[in-house]
PDB file of C-alpha atoms and ligand atoms in Angstrom:
ATOM      1  CA  MET A   1      -0.118  -0.407   0.050  1.00 34.00           C
ATOM      2  CA  GLU A   2       1.530   3.167  -1.023  1.00 34.00           C
ATOM      3  CA  THR A   3       1.092   5.036   2.293  1.00 35.00           C
ATOM      4  CA  ARG A   4       3.512   2.716   3.677  1.00 36.00           C
ATOM      5  CA  HIS A   5       6.120   4.644   2.175  1.00 38.00           C
ATOM      6  CA  GLN A   6       4.984   8.111   3.416  1.00 49.00           C
ATOM      7  CA  ALA A   7       7.113   9.624   5.880  1.00 79.00           C
ATOM      8  CA  ALA A   8       4.784   9.958   8.532  1.00 96.00           C
ATOM      9  CA  HIS A   9       1.576   7.476   8.894  1.00 97.00           C
ATOM     10  CA  ILE A  10      -0.602   9.167  12.085  1.00 98.00           C
ATOM     11  CA  LEU A  11      -4.024   7.585  13.181  1.00 98.00           C
ATOM     12  CA  MET A  12      -6.197  10.064  14.790  1.00 98.00           C
ATOM     13  CA  CYS A  13     -10.216  10.180  15.804  1.00 98.00           C
ATOM     14  CA  ALA A  14     -12.135  13.354  15.457  1.00 98.00           C
ATOM     15  CA  PRO A  15     -13.280  15.172  18.773  1.00 98.00           C
ATOM     16  CA  GLU A  16     -17.378  14.675  18.186  1.00 98.00           C
ATOM     17  CA  HIS A  17     -17.814  12.949  21.231  1.00 98.00           C
ATOM     18  CA  PHE A  18     -14.816  14.517  23.091  1.00 98.00           C
ATOM     19  CA  ALA A  19     -15.770  16.155  26.155  1.00 98.00           C
ATOM     20  CA  VAL A  20     -14.704  15.943  30.128  1.00 98.00           C
ATOM     21  CA  THR A  21     -17.223  13.780  31.634  1.00 98.00           C
ATOM     22  CA  TYR A  22     -15.374  12.122  34.309  1.00 98.00           C
ATOM     23  CA  SER A  23     -11.944  12.443  36.179  1.00 98.00           C
ATOM     24  CA  ILE A  24      -9.158   9.877  35.991  1.00 98.00           C
ATOM     25  CA  ASN A  25      -6.514  12.412  36.058  1.00 98.00           C
ATOM     26  CA  PRO A  26      -6.020  15.786  38.185  1.00 98.00           C
ATOM     27  CA  TRP A  27      -6.419  17.982  34.905  1.00 98.00           C
ATOM     28  CA  MET A  28     -10.217  16.821  34.600  1.00 98.00           C
ATOM     29  CA  ASN A  29     -12.888  18.328  36.066  1.00 98.00           C
ATOM     30  CA  PRO A  30     -16.381  17.998  34.718  1.00 98.00           C
ATOM     31  CA  ALA A  31     -17.894  20.701  36.835  1.00 98.00           C
ATOM     32  CA  ALA A  32     -15.829  23.065  35.075  1.00 98.00           C
ATOM     33  CA  TRP A  33     -16.659  21.469  31.683  1.00 98.00           C
ATOM     34  CA  ASP A  34     -20.145  21.097  32.082  1.00 97.00           C
ATOM     35  CA  PRO A  35     -21.412  24.563  32.305  1.00 97.00           C
ATOM     36  CA  ALA A  36     -19.109  25.950  29.251  1.00 97.00           C
ATOM     37  CA  SER A  37     -19.139  22.469  27.252  1.00 97.00           C
ATOM     38  CA  GLN A  38     -21.139  24.177  24.317  1.00 97.00           C
ATOM     39  CA  THR A  39     -18.323  26.605  23.499  1.00 98.00           C
ATOM     40  CA  LEU A  40     -15.448  23.932  24.507  1.00 98.00           C
ATOM     41  CA  THR A  41     -16.899  21.694  22.213  1.00 98.00           C
ATOM     42  CA  ARG A  42     -16.673  24.213  19.152  1.00 98.00           C
ATOM     43  CA  GLN A  43     -13.234  25.373  20.841  1.00 98.00           C
ATOM     44  CA  ALA A  44     -12.110  21.524  20.598  1.00 98.00           C
ATOM     45  CA  HIS A  45     -13.030  21.133  17.081  1.00 98.00           C
ATOM     46  CA  ARG A  46     -11.423  23.786  16.014  1.00 98.00           C
ATOM     47  CA  GLU A  47      -8.236  22.908  17.696  1.00 98.00           C
ATOM     48  CA  TRP A  48      -8.436  19.032  16.290  1.00 98.00           C
ATOM     49  CA  LYS A  49      -8.811  20.405  12.756  1.00 98.00           C
ATOM     50  CA  ARG A  50      -6.081  22.827  12.971  1.00 98.00           C
ATOM     51  CA  LEU A  51      -3.604  20.194  14.295  1.00 98.00           C
ATOM     52  CA  HIS A  52      -4.769  17.807  11.679  1.00 98.00           C
ATOM     53  CA  GLN A  53      -4.448  20.358   8.988  1.00 98.00           C
ATOM     54  CA  ARG A  54      -0.921  21.055  10.431  1.00 98.00           C
ATOM     55  CA  LEU A  55       0.153  17.169  10.396  1.00 98.00           C
ATOM     56  CA  LEU A  56      -0.904  17.078   6.892  1.00 97.00           C
ATOM     57  CA  GLN A  57       0.982  20.255   5.419  1.00 97.00           C
ATOM     58  CA  LEU A  58       3.822  18.322   7.255  1.00 96.00           C
ATOM     59  CA  GLY A  59       3.116  15.579   4.845  1.00 96.00           C
ATOM     60  CA  ALA A  60       2.124  13.094   7.311  1.00 97.00           C
ATOM     61  CA  ALA A  61      -0.827  10.487   5.662  1.00 97.00           C
ATOM     62  CA  ILE A  62      -3.480  10.436   8.231  1.00 98.00           C
ATOM     63  CA  ASP A  63      -6.007   7.682   9.231  1.00 98.00           C
ATOM     64  CA  LEU A  64      -8.962   8.478  10.572  1.00 98.00           C
ATOM     65  CA  MET A  65     -10.697   5.964  13.444  1.00 97.00           C
ATOM     66  CA  PRO A  66     -14.443   6.269  13.421  1.00 97.00           C
ATOM     67  CA  PRO A  67     -15.345   8.291  16.730  1.00 98.00           C
ATOM     68  CA  VAL A  68     -18.074   6.333  19.068  1.00 98.00           C
ATOM     69  CA  PRO A  69     -20.625   8.394  21.456  1.00 97.00           C
ATOM     70  CA  VAL A  70     -20.312   7.424  25.170  1.00 95.00           C
ATOM     71  CA  LEU A  71     -16.129   7.359  24.446  1.00 98.00           C
ATOM     72  CA  PRO A  72     -14.762  11.085  24.747  1.00 98.00           C
ATOM     73  CA  ASP A  73     -11.243  10.029  25.317  1.00 98.00           C
ATOM     74  CA  LEU A  74     -11.030   7.835  22.054  1.00 98.00           C
ATOM     75  CA  VAL A  75      -9.387  11.003  20.172  1.00 98.00           C
ATOM     76  CA  PHE A  76      -6.343  10.459  22.695  1.00 99.00           C
ATOM     77  CA  THR A  77      -4.927   7.464  19.863  1.00 99.00           C
ATOM     78  CA  ALA A  78      -1.523   7.613  21.466  1.00 99.00           C
ATOM     79  CA  ASN A  79      -3.594   5.477  23.956  1.00 98.00           C
ATOM     80  CA  ALA A  80      -4.807   2.950  21.456  1.00 98.00           C
ATOM     81  CA  ALA A  81      -1.566   0.609  21.159  1.00 98.00           C
ATOM     82  CA  VAL A  82       2.084   0.664  21.052  1.00 98.00           C
ATOM     83  CA  VAL A  83       2.810  -0.108  17.090  1.00 98.00           C
ATOM     84  CA  MET A  84       6.279  -0.989  16.083  1.00 98.00           C
ATOM     85  CA  ASP A  85       7.153  -2.734  12.722  1.00 97.00           C
ATOM     86  CA  ASP A  86       4.181  -3.372  11.412  1.00 97.00           C
ATOM     87  CA  THR A  87       2.485  -4.763  14.661  1.00 98.00           C
ATOM     88  CA  ALA A  88       0.028  -3.105  17.027  1.00 98.00           C
ATOM     89  CA  LEU A  89       0.063  -4.752  20.653  1.00 98.00           C
ATOM     90  CA  VAL A  90      -3.459  -2.930  21.839  1.00 98.00           C
ATOM     91  CA  ALA A  91      -3.730  -1.134  25.217  1.00 98.00           C
ATOM     92  CA  HIS A  92      -5.145  -2.321  28.436  1.00 98.00           C
ATOM     93  CA  PHE A  93      -6.304   0.311  30.032  1.00 98.00           C
ATOM     94  CA  ARG A  94      -6.298   0.992  34.053  1.00 98.00           C
ATOM     95  CA  TYR A  95      -9.669   2.714  34.197  1.00 98.00           C
ATOM     96  CA  ALA A  96     -13.049   1.415  33.549  1.00 98.00           C
ATOM     97  CA  GLN A  97     -13.908   4.442  31.908  1.00 98.00           C
ATOM     98  CA  ARG A  98     -11.120   3.940  29.088  1.00 98.00           C
ATOM     99  CA  GLN A  99     -11.553   0.040  28.932  1.00 98.00           C
ATOM    100  CA  PRO A 100     -14.319  -0.092  26.197  1.00 98.00           C
ATOM    101  CA  GLU A 101     -12.110   1.848  23.786  1.00 98.00           C
ATOM    102  CA  GLU A 102     -10.085  -1.683  23.665  1.00 98.00           C
ATOM    103  CA  ALA A 103     -12.383  -3.204  21.270  1.00 98.00           C
ATOM    104  CA  GLN A 104     -12.736  -0.207  19.273  1.00 98.00           C
ATOM    105  CA  PHE A 105      -8.978   0.264  18.701  1.00 98.00           C
ATOM    106  CA  GLU A 106      -8.510  -3.585  18.154  1.00 98.00           C
ATOM    107  CA  GLY A 107     -11.553  -3.622  15.521  1.00 98.00           C
ATOM    108  CA  HIS A 108      -9.725  -0.521  13.714  1.00 98.00           C
ATOM    109  CA  PHE A 109      -6.086  -2.266  13.512  1.00 98.00           C
ATOM    110  CA  GLN A 110      -7.775  -5.356  12.350  1.00 98.00           C
ATOM    111  CA  ASP A 111      -9.328  -2.679   9.343  1.00 98.00           C
ATOM    112  CA  LEU A 112      -5.802  -1.361   9.311  1.00 98.00           C
ATOM    113  CA  ILE A 113      -4.476  -5.305   8.927  1.00 98.00           C
ATOM    114  CA  ALA A 114      -6.957  -5.710   5.487  1.00 98.00           C
ATOM    115  CA  ALA A 115      -5.793  -2.303   4.199  1.00 97.00           C
ATOM    116  CA  GLY A 116      -2.117  -3.722   4.269  1.00 96.00           C
ATOM    117  CA  VAL A 117      -1.041  -1.224   6.865  1.00 96.00           C
ATOM    118  CA  LEU A 118      -0.548  -3.377   9.640  1.00 98.00           C
ATOM    119  CA  ARG A 119       0.771  -6.938   9.631  1.00 97.00           C
ATOM    120  CA  ALA A 120      -0.143  -8.400  13.309  1.00 98.00           C
ATOM    121  CA  VAL A 121      -2.249  -7.117  16.062  1.00 98.00           C
ATOM    122  CA  LYS A 122      -1.460  -8.359  19.813  1.00 98.00           C
ATOM    123  CA  THR A 123      -3.207  -7.896  22.765  1.00 98.00           C
ATOM    124  CA  MET A 124      -1.601  -8.071  26.640  1.00 98.00           C
ATOM    125  CA  PRO A 125      -1.572 -10.688  28.691  1.00 98.00           C
ATOM    126  CA  GLU A 126      -4.098 -10.773  31.443  1.00 97.00           C
ATOM    127  CA  GLY A 127      -4.517  -8.234  34.001  1.00 97.00           C
ATOM    128  CA  ILE A 128      -1.422  -5.982  33.282  1.00 98.00           C
ATOM    129  CA  CYS A 129      -1.927  -2.885  31.527  1.00 98.00           C
ATOM    130  CA  LEU A 130      -0.117  -0.533  29.127  1.00 99.00           C
ATOM    131  CA  GLU A 131      -1.932   2.552  27.623  1.00 99.00           C
ATOM    132  CA  GLY A 132      -0.217   2.249  24.049  1.00 98.00           C
ATOM    133  CA  ALA A 133       2.241   5.109  22.951  1.00 98.00           C
ATOM    134  CA  GLY A 134       1.137   7.190  25.484  1.00 98.00           C
ATOM    135  CA  ASP A 135       3.092   5.350  28.286  1.00 98.00           C
ATOM    136  CA  CYS A 136       5.872   3.705  25.709  1.00 98.00           C
ATOM    137  CA  VAL A 137       7.492   6.935  24.005  1.00 98.00           C
ATOM    138  CA  TRP A 138       9.646   5.631  20.954  1.00 98.00           C
ATOM    139  CA  ASP A 139      13.431   6.715  20.325  1.00 98.00           C
ATOM    140  CA  LYS A 140      14.187   6.173  17.056  1.00 97.00           C
ATOM    141  CA  SER A 141      17.861   7.307  17.787  1.00 97.00           C
ATOM    142  CA  ARG A 142      18.528   4.895  20.661  1.00 98.00           C
ATOM    143  CA  GLN A 143      16.516   2.373  19.030  1.00 98.00           C
ATOM    144  CA  MET A 144      14.402   2.054  22.361  1.00 98.00           C
ATOM    145  CA  PHE A 145      11.095   2.696  24.179  1.00 98.00           C
ATOM    146  CA  TRP A 146      10.875   4.977  27.013  1.00 99.00           C
ATOM    147  CA  MET A 147       8.225   3.419  28.728  1.00 99.00           C
ATOM    148  CA  GLY A 148       6.367   5.188  32.106  1.00 99.00           C
ATOM    149  CA  TYR A 149       4.737   3.342  35.052  1.00 99.00           C
ATOM    150  CA  GLY A 150       2.677   3.572  37.971  1.00 98.00           C
ATOM    151  CA  PRO A 151      -0.045   5.756  37.320  1.00 98.00           C
ATOM    152  CA  ARG A 152      -1.802   4.119  34.535  1.00 98.00           C
ATOM    153  CA  SER A 153       0.766   1.057  33.057  1.00 98.00           C
ATOM    154  CA  ASP A 154       2.206  -1.509  34.991  1.00 98.00           C
ATOM    155  CA  LEU A 155       6.021  -2.110  35.699  1.00 98.00           C
ATOM    156  CA  ALA A 156       5.127  -5.683  33.971  1.00 98.00           C
ATOM    157  CA  ALA A 157       4.264  -4.567  30.776  1.00 98.00           C
ATOM    158  CA  ALA A 158       7.697  -3.430  30.036  1.00 98.00           C
ATOM    159  CA  LYS A 159       8.641  -7.014  29.561  1.00 98.00           C
ATOM    160  CA  VAL A 160       5.897  -7.598  27.172  1.00 98.00           C
ATOM    161  CA  VAL A 161       7.271  -4.849  25.208  1.00 98.00           C
ATOM    162  CA  SER A 162      10.388  -5.634  24.816  1.00 98.00           C
ATOM    163  CA  GLU A 163       9.635  -9.481  23.799  1.00 98.00           C
ATOM    164  CA  THR A 164       6.894  -8.725  21.692  1.00 98.00           C
ATOM    165  CA  PHE A 165       9.114  -6.387  19.633  1.00 98.00           C
ATOM    166  CA  GLY A 166      12.690  -7.728  20.561  1.00 98.00           C
ATOM    167  CA  LEU A 167      13.539  -3.799  21.205  1.00 98.00           C
ATOM    168  CA  GLU A 168      15.294  -2.064  24.717  1.00 98.00           C
ATOM    169  CA  THR A 169      12.530  -0.803  26.969  1.00 98.00           C
ATOM    170  CA  ALA A 170      13.346   1.368  29.776  1.00 98.00           C
ATOM    171  CA  ALA A 171      10.731   1.429  32.584  1.00 98.00           C
ATOM    172  CA  LEU A 172      10.539   4.741  34.280  1.00 99.00           C
ATOM    173  CA  GLU A 173       8.598   5.641  37.513  1.00 99.00           C
ATOM    174  CA  LEU A 174       6.084   8.332  37.608  1.00 99.00           C
ATOM    175  CA  VAL A 175       5.482  10.042  40.647  1.00 98.00           C
ATOM    176  CA  ASP A 176       4.057  13.702  39.856  1.00 98.00           C
ATOM    177  CA  PRO A 177       0.342  12.764  39.248  1.00 98.00           C
ATOM    178  CA  ARG A 178       0.357  16.111  36.386  1.00 98.00           C
ATOM    179  CA  PHE A 179       2.226  13.632  34.601  1.00 98.00           C
ATOM    180  CA  TYR A 180       0.244  10.549  34.461  1.00 98.00           C
ATOM    181  CA  HIS A 181       1.299   9.268  31.190  1.00 98.00           C
ATOM    182  CA  MET A 182       4.992   9.135  29.952  1.00 98.00           C
ATOM    183  CA  ASP A 183       4.128  11.370  26.941  1.00 98.00           C
ATOM    184  CA  THR A 184       2.923  14.160  28.988  1.00 98.00           C
ATOM    185  CA  ALA A 185       6.567  14.142  30.891  1.00 98.00           C
ATOM    186  CA  LEU A 186       9.046  12.946  27.749  1.00 98.00           C
ATOM    187  CA  SER A 187       9.373  13.522  24.202  1.00 98.00           C
ATOM    188  CA  ALA A 188      12.504  11.590  22.727  1.00 98.00           C
ATOM    189  CA  LEU A 189      13.217  14.131  19.539  1.00 98.00           C
ATOM    190  CA  PRO A 190      15.123  12.366  16.419  1.00 96.00           C
ATOM    191  CA  ASN A 191      18.190  13.400  16.857  1.00 97.00           C
ATOM    192  CA  GLY A 192      18.909  12.189  20.149  1.00 98.00           C
ATOM    193  CA  GLU A 193      17.545  14.837  22.629  1.00 98.00           C
ATOM    194  CA  ILE A 194      15.326  14.122  25.372  1.00 98.00           C
ATOM    195  CA  MET A 195      13.093  16.987  26.434  1.00 98.00           C
ATOM    196  CA  TYR A 196      11.466  16.182  29.735  1.00 98.00           C
ATOM    197  CA  VAL A 197      10.038  17.210  32.893  1.00 98.00           C
ATOM    198  CA  PRO A 198      12.596  16.570  35.789  1.00 98.00           C
ATOM    199  CA  SER A 199       9.556  16.678  38.453  1.00 98.00           C
ATOM    200  CA  ALA A 200       7.758  13.990  36.913  1.00 98.00           C
ATOM    201  CA  PHE A 201      10.715  11.053  37.902  1.00 98.00           C
ATOM    202  CA  ASN A 202      12.425   9.538  41.207  1.00 98.00           C
ATOM    203  CA  ALA A 203      16.030   9.605  40.953  1.00 98.00           C
ATOM    204  CA  GLU A 204      16.231   6.431  39.547  1.00 98.00           C
ATOM    205  CA  GLY A 205      14.347   7.716  36.552  1.00 98.00           C
ATOM    206  CA  LEU A 206      16.352  10.780  36.374  1.00 98.00           C
ATOM    207  CA  LYS A 207      19.584   8.125  36.641  1.00 98.00           C
ATOM    208  CA  GLN A 208      18.186   6.565  33.603  1.00 98.00           C
ATOM    209  CA  ILE A 209      17.743   9.507  31.639  1.00 98.00           C
ATOM    210  CA  HIS A 210      21.269  10.968  32.677  1.00 98.00           C
ATOM    211  CA  ASP A 211      22.942   7.493  31.824  1.00 98.00           C
ATOM    212  CA  ARG A 212      21.242   7.727  28.240  1.00 98.00           C
ATOM    213  CA  ALA A 213      21.621  11.530  27.449  1.00 98.00           C
ATOM    214  CA  THR A 214      24.244  13.227  27.123  1.00 98.00           C
ATOM    215  CA  PRO A 215      23.884  16.651  29.048  1.00 98.00           C
ATOM    216  CA  GLU A 216      23.931  18.447  25.586  1.00 97.00           C
ATOM    217  CA  GLN A 217      20.852  16.281  24.704  1.00 98.00           C
ATOM    218  CA  ARG A 218      18.856  16.993  27.798  1.00 98.00           C
ATOM    219  CA  ILE A 219      16.262  19.559  27.547  1.00 98.00           C
ATOM    220  CA  GLU A 220      14.517  20.022  30.791  1.00 98.00           C
ATOM    221  CA  LEU A 221      11.421  21.853  30.591  1.00 98.00           C
ATOM    222  CA  LYS A 222      10.898  24.592  33.226  1.00 98.00           C
ATOM    223  CA  PRO A 223       7.561  24.370  35.021  1.00 98.00           C
ATOM    224  CA  LYS A 224       5.933  26.881  32.933  1.00 98.00           C
ATOM    225  CA  ASP A 225       6.638  24.415  29.819  1.00 98.00           C
ATOM    226  CA  ALA A 226       5.625  21.494  31.644  1.00 98.00           C
ATOM    227  CA  ALA A 227       2.256  22.672  32.541  1.00 98.00           C
ATOM    228  CA  ILE A 228       1.207  23.683  28.869  1.00 98.00           C
ATOM    229  CA  PHE A 229       2.366  19.812  27.642  1.00 98.00           C
ATOM    230  CA  ALA A 230       5.603  20.997  25.919  1.00 98.00           C
ATOM    231  CA  ALA A 231       6.603  17.029  26.175  1.00 98.00           C
ATOM    232  CA  ASN A 232       3.639  16.211  24.578  1.00 98.00           C
ATOM    233  CA  SER A 233       4.960  17.403  21.300  1.00 98.00           C
ATOM    234  CA  VAL A 234       4.509  15.527  17.757  1.00 98.00           C
ATOM    235  CA  TRP A 235       7.779  15.803  15.469  1.00 97.00           C
ATOM    236  CA  ILE A 236       7.877  15.111  11.895  1.00 96.00           C
ATOM    237  CA  GLY A 237      11.434  15.611  10.324  1.00 94.00           C
ATOM    238  CA  ASP A 238      12.909  18.569  12.035  1.00 95.00           C
ATOM    239  CA  GLN A 239       9.946  20.389  12.777  1.00 97.00           C
ATOM    240  CA  VAL A 240       8.436  19.777  16.292  1.00 98.00           C
ATOM    241  CA  VAL A 241       4.200  20.509  16.782  1.00 98.00           C
ATOM    242  CA  MET A 242       3.210  21.612  20.130  1.00 98.00           C
ATOM    243  CA  SER A 243       0.775  23.258  21.855  1.00 98.00           C
ATOM    244  CA  GLY A 244       3.199  25.962  22.941  1.00 97.00           C
ATOM    245  CA  ALA A 245       6.860  26.733  23.976  1.00 98.00           C
ATOM    246  CA  SER A 246       8.218  29.721  25.952  1.00 98.00           C
ATOM    247  CA  ILE A 247      10.484  31.804  24.225  1.00 98.00           C
ATOM    248  CA  GLY A 248      13.272  30.008  26.647  1.00 98.00           C
ATOM    249  CA  LEU A 249      12.627  26.487  24.965  1.00 98.00           C
ATOM    250  CA  ARG A 250      11.479  27.745  21.447  1.00 98.00           C
ATOM    251  CA  ARG A 251      15.370  29.057  21.212  1.00 98.00           C
ATOM    252  CA  GLN A 252      16.424  25.800  23.014  1.00 98.00           C
ATOM    253  CA  LEU A 253      14.877  24.143  20.117  1.00 98.00           C
ATOM    254  CA  GLU A 254      15.953  26.119  17.736  1.00 98.00           C
ATOM    255  CA  THR A 255      19.509  25.609  18.208  1.00 98.00           C
ATOM    256  CA  ARG A 256      19.863  22.308  17.909  1.00 97.00           C
ATOM    257  CA  GLY A 257      17.810  22.515  14.591  1.00 98.00           C
ATOM    258  CA  TYR A 258      14.278  22.129  14.788  1.00 98.00           C
ATOM    259  CA  ARG A 259      11.634  23.739  14.082  1.00 98.00           C
ATOM    260  CA  VAL A 260       8.557  24.805  16.618  1.00 98.00           C
ATOM    261  CA  ILE A 261       4.963  24.291  15.315  1.00 98.00           C
ATOM    262  CA  ALA A 262       2.968  26.267  17.932  1.00 98.00           C
ATOM    263  CA  THR A 263      -0.746  25.102  17.439  1.00 98.00           C
ATOM    264  CA  SER A 264      -3.137  25.430  21.034  1.00 98.00           C
ATOM    265  CA  LEU A 265      -5.077  22.786  22.493  1.00 98.00           C
ATOM    266  CA  GLY A 266      -6.076  24.253  25.292  1.00 98.00           C
ATOM    267  CA  THR A 267      -9.759  22.338  25.488  1.00 98.00           C
ATOM    268  CA  PHE A 268      -7.509  19.133  25.344  1.00 98.00           C
ATOM    269  CA  HIS A 269      -5.490  19.916  27.998  1.00 98.00           C
ATOM    270  CA  ARG A 270      -8.769  20.040  30.618  1.00 98.00           C
ATOM    271  CA  SER A 271      -8.870  16.241  29.297  1.00 98.00           C
ATOM    272  CA  GLY A 272      -4.594  15.898  30.311  1.00 98.00           C
ATOM    273  CA  GLY A 273      -3.920  15.606  26.575  1.00 98.00           C
ATOM    274  CA  SER A 274      -2.065  17.357  23.980  1.00 98.00           C
ATOM    275  CA  ALA A 275      -0.636  16.956  20.828  1.00 98.00           C
ATOM    276  CA  PHE A 276       1.002  13.852  20.657  1.00 98.00           C
ATOM    277  CA  CYS A 277      -1.770  11.894  22.842  1.00 98.00           C
ATOM    278  CA  LEU A 278      -3.867  13.173  19.722  1.00 99.00           C
ATOM    279  CA  THR A 279      -1.821  11.292  17.630  1.00 98.00           C
ATOM    280  CA  LEU A 280      -0.676   7.334  17.188  1.00 98.00           C
ATOM    281  CA  ARG A 281       2.411   6.845  14.636  1.00 98.00           C
ATOM    282  CA  LEU A 282       1.896   3.869  12.478  1.00 98.00           C
ATOM    283  CA  ASP A 283       5.073   3.962  10.735  1.00 96.00           C
ATOM    284  CA  HIS A 284       7.720   3.763  13.251  1.00 97.00           C
ATOM    285  CA  ARG A 285      10.711   1.030  12.000  1.00 96.00           C
ATOM    286  CA  SER A 286      13.093  -0.267  13.964  1.00 97.00           C
ATOM    287  CA  GLU A 287      16.551  -0.809  12.673  1.00 95.00           C
ATOM    288  CA  LYS A 288      16.996  -4.468  13.703  1.00 92.00           C
ATOM    289  CA  ALA A 289      13.588  -5.363  11.193  1.00 91.00           C
ATOM    290  CA  ALA A 290      14.959  -3.038   8.595  1.00 87.00           C
ATOM    291  CA  LEU A 291      18.083  -5.095   8.986  1.00 87.00           C
ATOM    292  CA  ARG A 292      16.106  -8.668   9.222  1.00 85.00           C
ATOM    293  CA  GLN A 293      14.258  -7.632   6.207  1.00 83.00           C
ATOM    294  CA  ALA A 294      16.987  -6.752   3.686  1.00 84.00           C
ATOM    295  CA  SER A 295      18.602  -9.940   4.596  1.00 78.00           C
TER     296      SER A 295
HETATM  297  N1  LIG R 301      -8.218  11.685  29.747  1.00 78.69           N
HETATM  298  C1  LIG R 301      -7.387  11.057  28.726  1.00 78.69           C
HETATM  299  C2  LIG R 301      -6.884  10.187  30.217  1.00 78.69           C
HETATM  300  O1  LIG R 301      -7.204  10.332  31.627  1.00 78.69           O
HETATM  301  C3  LIG R 301      -6.512  11.759  28.146  1.00 78.69           C
HETATM  302  C4  LIG R 301      -5.218  10.805  27.677  1.00 78.69           C
HETATM  303  C5  LIG R 301      -3.861  11.988  27.155  1.00 78.69           C
HETATM  304  N2  LIG R 301      -3.287  10.779  26.597  1.00 78.69           N
HETATM  305  C6  LIG R 301      -2.454  10.864  26.675  1.00 78.69           C
HETATM  306  N3  LIG R 301      -1.850   9.648  25.616  1.00 78.69           N
HETATM  307  N4  LIG R 301      -1.311  11.292  27.310  1.00 78.69           N
HETATM  308  O2  LIG R 301      -6.711   8.987  29.834  1.00 78.69           O
END
């Protein structure tokens, strides 16, 4: 299929049914959403469309997953699965509110197999939570996953990921409830930089980051950037799409050769998500698999 060879292939889901109707993280407050829901819904549609448009402009192919009533968080497709080398490892969610999404995502991945986009769909072993790429961030330059555990995913998921894909998986505990998914706390940029929220990790987690990233490769996010989900960014080539960035952060990224594209996603922040959460890369390929294919 043609899209296979696109630079970026992304799964998104339009916010038809997006709202904050329950609370499973500190950002979510249904009582604050409710009275303004009409305005916020319109705003969410505008913000999502702009993000979608931006990604298309950057050359991404975007696959759209059909929205489903009563599943407001289905828009956060990053949580659908860990997708690598044409295989999707479907999420198992911590909270009952999101568990019905699992079957929806699995069904859509089966459709993607039929369309020739994916080759295999796998599910998690009974009782082990893993909330997809949201908690399992692919680091292209190091050829490894950064997995977050604690609030949502289980530490035991790290072994499942490394065995499923045959790739190194570093598991870091997430200790700040506001940064409850790895993708809210850490971004692995394509040239090896790690952009992260230091307070989201404990000493052991910070040591893992320091062991793998040189001081020049580390971009520590200040609380102000962390709070606007700067870590939750999507990169395509050297373009980094994020909800917003301080002048200082912008400069740090630009001096490293990236271009920052800011597109506001404030309504999604009310649910605890931003740019990365609203997207799932379907095209990640490991060097190992490329070598296997070539031989
Ligand atoms: N309201 C959603 C939840 O709490 C937000 C998910 C954001 N997604 C992400 N990949 N961080 O699960």
